[in-house]
mmCIF file with all atom_site columns, C-alpha atoms in Angstrom:
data_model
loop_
_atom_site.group_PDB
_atom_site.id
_atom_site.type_symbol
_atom_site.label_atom_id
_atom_site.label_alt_id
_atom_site.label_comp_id
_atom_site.label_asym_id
_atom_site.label_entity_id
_atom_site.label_seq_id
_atom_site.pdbx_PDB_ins_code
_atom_site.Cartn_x
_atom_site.Cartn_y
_atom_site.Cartn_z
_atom_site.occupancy
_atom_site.B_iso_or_equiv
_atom_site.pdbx_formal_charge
_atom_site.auth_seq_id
_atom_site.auth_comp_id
_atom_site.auth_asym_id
_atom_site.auth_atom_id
_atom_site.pdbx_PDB_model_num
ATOM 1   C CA . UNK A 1 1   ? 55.077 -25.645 -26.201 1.00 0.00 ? 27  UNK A CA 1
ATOM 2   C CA . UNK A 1 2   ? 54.956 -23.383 -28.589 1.00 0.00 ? 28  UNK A CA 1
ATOM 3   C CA . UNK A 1 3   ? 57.469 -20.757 -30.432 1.00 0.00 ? 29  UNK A CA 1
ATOM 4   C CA . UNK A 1 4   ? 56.230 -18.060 -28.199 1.00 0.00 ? 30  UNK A CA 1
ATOM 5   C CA . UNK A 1 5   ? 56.493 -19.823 -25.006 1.00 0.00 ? 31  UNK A CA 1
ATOM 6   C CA . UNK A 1 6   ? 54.717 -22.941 -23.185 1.00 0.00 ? 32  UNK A CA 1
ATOM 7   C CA . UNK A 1 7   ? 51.330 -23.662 -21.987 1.00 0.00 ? 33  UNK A CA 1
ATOM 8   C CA . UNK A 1 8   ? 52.043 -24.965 -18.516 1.00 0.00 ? 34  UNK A CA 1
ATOM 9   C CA . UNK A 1 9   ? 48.153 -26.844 -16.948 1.00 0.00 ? 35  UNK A CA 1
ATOM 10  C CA . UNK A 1 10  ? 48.690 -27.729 -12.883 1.00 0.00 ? 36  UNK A CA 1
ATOM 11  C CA . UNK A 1 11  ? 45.950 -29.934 -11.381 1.00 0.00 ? 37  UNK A CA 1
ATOM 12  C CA . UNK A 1 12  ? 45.479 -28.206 -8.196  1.00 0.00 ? 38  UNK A CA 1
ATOM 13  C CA . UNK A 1 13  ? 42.693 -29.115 -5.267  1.00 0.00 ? 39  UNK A CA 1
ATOM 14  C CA . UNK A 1 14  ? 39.219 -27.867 -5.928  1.00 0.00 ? 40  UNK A CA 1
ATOM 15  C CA . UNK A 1 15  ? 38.791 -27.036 -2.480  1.00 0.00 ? 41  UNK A CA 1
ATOM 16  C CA . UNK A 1 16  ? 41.140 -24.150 -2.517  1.00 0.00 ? 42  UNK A CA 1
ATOM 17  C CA . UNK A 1 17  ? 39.988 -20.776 -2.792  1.00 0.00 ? 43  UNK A CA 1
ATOM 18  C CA . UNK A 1 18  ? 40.613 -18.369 -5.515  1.00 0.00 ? 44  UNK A CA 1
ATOM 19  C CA . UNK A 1 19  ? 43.817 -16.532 -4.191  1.00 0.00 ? 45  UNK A CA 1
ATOM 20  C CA . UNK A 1 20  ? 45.063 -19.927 -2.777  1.00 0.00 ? 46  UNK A CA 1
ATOM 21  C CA . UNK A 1 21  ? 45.205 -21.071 -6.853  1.00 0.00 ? 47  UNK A CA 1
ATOM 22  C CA . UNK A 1 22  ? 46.593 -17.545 -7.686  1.00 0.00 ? 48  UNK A CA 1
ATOM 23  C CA . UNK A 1 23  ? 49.608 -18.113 -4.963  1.00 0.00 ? 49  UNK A CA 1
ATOM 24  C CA . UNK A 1 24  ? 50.189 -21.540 -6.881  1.00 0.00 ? 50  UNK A CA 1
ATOM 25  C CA . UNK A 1 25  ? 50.158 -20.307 -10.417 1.00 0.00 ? 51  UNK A CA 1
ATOM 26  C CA . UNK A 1 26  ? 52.557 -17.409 -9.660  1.00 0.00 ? 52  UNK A CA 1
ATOM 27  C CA . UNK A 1 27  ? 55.267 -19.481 -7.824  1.00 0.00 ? 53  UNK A CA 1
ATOM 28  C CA . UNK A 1 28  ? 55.004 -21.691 -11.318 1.00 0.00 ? 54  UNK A CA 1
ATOM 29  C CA . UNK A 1 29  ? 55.669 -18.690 -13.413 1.00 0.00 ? 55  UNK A CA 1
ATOM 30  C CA . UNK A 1 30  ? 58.647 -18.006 -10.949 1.00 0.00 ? 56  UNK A CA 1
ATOM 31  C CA . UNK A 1 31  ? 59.917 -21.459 -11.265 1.00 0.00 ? 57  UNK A CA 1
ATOM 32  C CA . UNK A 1 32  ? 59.958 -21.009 -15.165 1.00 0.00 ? 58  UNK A CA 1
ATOM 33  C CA . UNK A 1 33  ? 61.082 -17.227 -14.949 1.00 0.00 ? 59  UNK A CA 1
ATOM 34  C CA . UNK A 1 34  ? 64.389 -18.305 -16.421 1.00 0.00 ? 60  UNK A CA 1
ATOM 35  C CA . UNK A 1 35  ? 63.509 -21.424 -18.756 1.00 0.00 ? 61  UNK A CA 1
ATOM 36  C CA . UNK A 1 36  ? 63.766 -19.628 -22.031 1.00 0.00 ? 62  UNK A CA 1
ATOM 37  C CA . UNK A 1 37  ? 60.520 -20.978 -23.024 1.00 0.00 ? 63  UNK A CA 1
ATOM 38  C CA . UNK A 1 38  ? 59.094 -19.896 -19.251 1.00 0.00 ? 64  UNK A CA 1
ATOM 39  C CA . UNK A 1 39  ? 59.742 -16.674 -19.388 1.00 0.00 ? 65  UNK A CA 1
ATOM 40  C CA . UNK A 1 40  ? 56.165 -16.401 -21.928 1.00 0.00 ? 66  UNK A CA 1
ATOM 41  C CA . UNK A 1 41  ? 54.620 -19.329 -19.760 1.00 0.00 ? 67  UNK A CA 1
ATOM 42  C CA . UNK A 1 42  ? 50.259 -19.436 -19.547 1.00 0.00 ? 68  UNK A CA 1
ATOM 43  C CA . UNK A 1 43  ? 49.793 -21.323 -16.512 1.00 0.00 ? 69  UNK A CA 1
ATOM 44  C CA . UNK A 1 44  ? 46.229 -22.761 -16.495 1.00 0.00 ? 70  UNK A CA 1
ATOM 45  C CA . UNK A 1 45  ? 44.631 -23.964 -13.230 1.00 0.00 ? 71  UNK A CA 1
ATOM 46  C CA . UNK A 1 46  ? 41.099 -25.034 -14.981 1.00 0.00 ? 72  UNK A CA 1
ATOM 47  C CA . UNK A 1 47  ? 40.329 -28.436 -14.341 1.00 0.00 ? 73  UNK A CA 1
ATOM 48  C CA . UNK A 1 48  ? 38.645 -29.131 -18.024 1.00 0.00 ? 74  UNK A CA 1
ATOM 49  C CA . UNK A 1 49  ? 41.640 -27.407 -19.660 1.00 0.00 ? 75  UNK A CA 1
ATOM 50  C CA . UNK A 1 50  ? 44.007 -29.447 -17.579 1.00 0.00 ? 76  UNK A CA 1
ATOM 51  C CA . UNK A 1 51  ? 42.425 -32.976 -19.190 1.00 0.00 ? 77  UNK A CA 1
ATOM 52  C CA . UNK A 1 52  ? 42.394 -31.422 -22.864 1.00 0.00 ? 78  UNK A CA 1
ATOM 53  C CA . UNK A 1 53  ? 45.518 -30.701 -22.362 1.00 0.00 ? 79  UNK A CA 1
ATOM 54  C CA . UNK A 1 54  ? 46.402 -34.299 -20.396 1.00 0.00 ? 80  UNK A CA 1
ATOM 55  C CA . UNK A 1 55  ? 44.281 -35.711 -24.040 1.00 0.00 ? 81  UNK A CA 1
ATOM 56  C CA . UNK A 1 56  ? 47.255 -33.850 -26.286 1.00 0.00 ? 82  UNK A CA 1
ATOM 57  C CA . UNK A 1 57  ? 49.925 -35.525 -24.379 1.00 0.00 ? 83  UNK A CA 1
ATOM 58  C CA . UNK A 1 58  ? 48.785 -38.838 -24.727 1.00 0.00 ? 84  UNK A CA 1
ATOM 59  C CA . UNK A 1 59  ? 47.571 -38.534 -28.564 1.00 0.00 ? 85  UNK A CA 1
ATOM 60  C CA . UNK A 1 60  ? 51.203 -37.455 -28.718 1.00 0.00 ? 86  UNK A CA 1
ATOM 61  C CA . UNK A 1 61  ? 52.786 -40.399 -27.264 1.00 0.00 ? 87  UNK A CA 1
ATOM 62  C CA . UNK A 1 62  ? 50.514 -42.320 -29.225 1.00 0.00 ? 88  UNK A CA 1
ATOM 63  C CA . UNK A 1 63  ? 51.733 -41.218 -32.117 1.00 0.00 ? 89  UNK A CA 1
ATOM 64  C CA . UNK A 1 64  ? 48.674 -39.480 -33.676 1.00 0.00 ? 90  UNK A CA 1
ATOM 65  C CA . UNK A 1 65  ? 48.707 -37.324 -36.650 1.00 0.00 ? 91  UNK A CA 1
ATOM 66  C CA . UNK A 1 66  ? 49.933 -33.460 -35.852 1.00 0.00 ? 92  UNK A CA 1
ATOM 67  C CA . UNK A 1 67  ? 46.230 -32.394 -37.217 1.00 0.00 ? 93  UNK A CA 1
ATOM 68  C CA . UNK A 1 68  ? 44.459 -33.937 -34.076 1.00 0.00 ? 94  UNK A CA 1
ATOM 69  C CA . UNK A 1 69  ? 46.878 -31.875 -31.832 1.00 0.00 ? 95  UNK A CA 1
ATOM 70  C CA . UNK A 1 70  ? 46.351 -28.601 -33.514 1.00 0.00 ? 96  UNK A CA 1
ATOM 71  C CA . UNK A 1 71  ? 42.594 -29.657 -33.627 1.00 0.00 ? 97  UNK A CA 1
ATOM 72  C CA . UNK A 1 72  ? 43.225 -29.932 -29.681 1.00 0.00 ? 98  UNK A CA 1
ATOM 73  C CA . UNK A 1 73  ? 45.008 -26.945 -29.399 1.00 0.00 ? 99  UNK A CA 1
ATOM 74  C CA . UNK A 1 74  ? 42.568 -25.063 -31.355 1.00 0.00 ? 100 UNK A CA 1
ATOM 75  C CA . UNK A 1 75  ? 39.361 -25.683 -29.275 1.00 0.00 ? 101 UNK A CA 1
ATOM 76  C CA . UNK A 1 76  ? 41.352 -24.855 -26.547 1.00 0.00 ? 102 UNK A CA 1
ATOM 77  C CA . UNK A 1 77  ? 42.639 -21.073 -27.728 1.00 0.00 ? 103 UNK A CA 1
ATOM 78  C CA . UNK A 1 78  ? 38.449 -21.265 -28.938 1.00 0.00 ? 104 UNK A CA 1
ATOM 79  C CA . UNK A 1 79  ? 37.399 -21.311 -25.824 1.00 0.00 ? 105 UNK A CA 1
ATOM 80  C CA . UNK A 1 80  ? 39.706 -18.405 -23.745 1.00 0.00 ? 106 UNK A CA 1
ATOM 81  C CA . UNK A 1 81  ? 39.758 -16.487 -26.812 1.00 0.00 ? 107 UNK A CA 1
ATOM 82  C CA . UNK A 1 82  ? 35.941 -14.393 -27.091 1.00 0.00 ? 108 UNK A CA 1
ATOM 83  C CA . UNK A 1 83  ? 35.722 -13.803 -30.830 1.00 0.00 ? 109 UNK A CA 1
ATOM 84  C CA . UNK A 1 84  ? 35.205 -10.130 -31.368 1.00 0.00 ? 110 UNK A CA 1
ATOM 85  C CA . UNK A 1 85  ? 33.627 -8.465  -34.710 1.00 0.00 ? 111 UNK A CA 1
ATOM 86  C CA . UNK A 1 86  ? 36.706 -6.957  -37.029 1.00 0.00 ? 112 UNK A CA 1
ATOM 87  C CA . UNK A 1 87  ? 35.942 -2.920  -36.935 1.00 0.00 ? 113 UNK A CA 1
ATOM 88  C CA . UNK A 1 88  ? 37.075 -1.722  -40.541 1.00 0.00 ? 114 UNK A CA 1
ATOM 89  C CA . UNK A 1 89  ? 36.711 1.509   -39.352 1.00 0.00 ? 115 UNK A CA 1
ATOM 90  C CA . UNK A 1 90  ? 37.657 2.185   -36.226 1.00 0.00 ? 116 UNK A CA 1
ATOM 91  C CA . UNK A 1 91  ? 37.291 4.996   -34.692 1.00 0.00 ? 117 UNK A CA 1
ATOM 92  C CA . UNK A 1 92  ? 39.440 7.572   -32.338 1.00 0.00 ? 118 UNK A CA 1
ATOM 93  C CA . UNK A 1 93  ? 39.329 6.809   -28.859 1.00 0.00 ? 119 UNK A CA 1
ATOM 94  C CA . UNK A 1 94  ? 37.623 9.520   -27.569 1.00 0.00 ? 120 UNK A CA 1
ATOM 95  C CA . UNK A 1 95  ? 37.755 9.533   -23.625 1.00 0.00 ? 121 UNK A CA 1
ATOM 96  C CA . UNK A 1 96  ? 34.255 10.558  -22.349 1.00 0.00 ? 122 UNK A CA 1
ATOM 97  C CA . UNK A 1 97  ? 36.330 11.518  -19.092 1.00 0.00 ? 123 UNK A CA 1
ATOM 98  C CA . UNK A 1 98  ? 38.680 13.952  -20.454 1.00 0.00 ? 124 UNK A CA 1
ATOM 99  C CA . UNK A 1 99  ? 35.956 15.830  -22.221 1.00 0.00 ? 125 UNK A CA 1
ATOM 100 C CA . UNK A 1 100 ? 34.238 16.275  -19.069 1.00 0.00 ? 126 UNK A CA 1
ATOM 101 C CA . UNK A 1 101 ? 37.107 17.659  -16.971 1.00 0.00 ? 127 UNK A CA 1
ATOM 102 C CA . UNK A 1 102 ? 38.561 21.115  -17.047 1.00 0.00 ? 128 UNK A CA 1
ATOM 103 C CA . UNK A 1 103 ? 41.795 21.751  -18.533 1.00 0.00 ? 129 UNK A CA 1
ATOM 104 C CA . UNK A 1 104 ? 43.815 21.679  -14.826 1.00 0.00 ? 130 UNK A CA 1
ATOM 105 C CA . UNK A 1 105 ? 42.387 18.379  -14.618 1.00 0.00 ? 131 UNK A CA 1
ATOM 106 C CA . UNK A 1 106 ? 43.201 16.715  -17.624 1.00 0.00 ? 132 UNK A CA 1
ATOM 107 C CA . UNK A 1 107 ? 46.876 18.124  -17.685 1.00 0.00 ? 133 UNK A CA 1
ATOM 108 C CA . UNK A 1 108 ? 46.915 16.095  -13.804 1.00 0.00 ? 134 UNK A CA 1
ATOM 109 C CA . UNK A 1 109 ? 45.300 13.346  -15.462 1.00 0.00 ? 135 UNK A CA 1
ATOM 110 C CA . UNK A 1 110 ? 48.301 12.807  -18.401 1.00 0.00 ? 136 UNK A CA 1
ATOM 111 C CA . UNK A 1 111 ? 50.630 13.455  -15.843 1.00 0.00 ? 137 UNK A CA 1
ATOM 112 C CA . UNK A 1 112 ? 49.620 10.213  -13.859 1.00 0.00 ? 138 UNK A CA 1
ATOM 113 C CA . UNK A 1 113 ? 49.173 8.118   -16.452 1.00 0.00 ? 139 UNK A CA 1
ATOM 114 C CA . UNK A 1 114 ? 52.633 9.363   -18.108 1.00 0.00 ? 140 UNK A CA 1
ATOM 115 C CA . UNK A 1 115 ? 54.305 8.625   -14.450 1.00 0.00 ? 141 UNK A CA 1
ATOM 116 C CA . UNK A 1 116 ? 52.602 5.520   -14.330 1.00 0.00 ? 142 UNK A CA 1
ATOM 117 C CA . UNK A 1 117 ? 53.514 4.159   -17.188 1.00 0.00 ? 143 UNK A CA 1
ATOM 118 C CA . UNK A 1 118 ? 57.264 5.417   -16.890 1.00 0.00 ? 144 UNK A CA 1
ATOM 119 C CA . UNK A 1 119 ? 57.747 3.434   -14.082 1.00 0.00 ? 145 UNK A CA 1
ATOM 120 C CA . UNK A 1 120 ? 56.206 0.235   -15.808 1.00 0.00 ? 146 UNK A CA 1
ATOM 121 C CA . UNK A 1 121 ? 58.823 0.667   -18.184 1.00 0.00 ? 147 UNK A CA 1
ATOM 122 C CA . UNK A 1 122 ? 61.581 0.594   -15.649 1.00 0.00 ? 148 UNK A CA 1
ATOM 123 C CA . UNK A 1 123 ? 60.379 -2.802  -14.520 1.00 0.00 ? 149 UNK A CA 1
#
């Protein structure tokens, strides 16, 4: 658990298939949808990252020193988290798309995304 929410790893059956473990994940994010730590939950379903995280709990009932968990908890985030190169400058986002559509089209275009992302809003 963190300050921004909880890391929440469920051992599940190997033999299910990919949407059975999705199913399972999402009714454990509804469970915790009104925990106050919940609400930010990462449910993991990865068998390694379920025993890393299995190793934290007991080095933490054992007592060990906080640096071995954050160790722990920082190979973890090292392995979901791709390290990208920092971009000093970066650049406009130029939209290849957009350039290659007529004016009629784009103005459609910004008028989908904008009631797209109006509606995401009201959720």
């Amino acid at each position: 658990m963190t300050n921004r929410g909880v890391m929440v790893s469920i051992d599940v059956n190997e033999d299910l298939n990919r949407s059975q473990v999705g199913s399972i994940k999402y009714s454990v994010l509804e469970a915790l949808e009104h925990d106050p730590f919940g609400q930010k939950a990462i449910i993991i379903a990865d068998a390694d990252l379920h025993k890393r995280i299995q190793a934290i709990g007991n080095k933490l009932q054992e007592g060990h020193p906080i640096e071995a968990i954050t160790e722990e908890l920082a190979n973890i985030t090292g392995r979901w988290m791709p390290e990208l190169p920092l971009n000093e400058k970066q650049t406009e986002n130029i939209d290849q798309n957009k350039q290659m559509m007529n004016e009629e089209e784009k103005q459609e275009l910004e008028n989908i995304n904008q009631e797209q992302s109006n509606h995401q809003k009201e959720r």
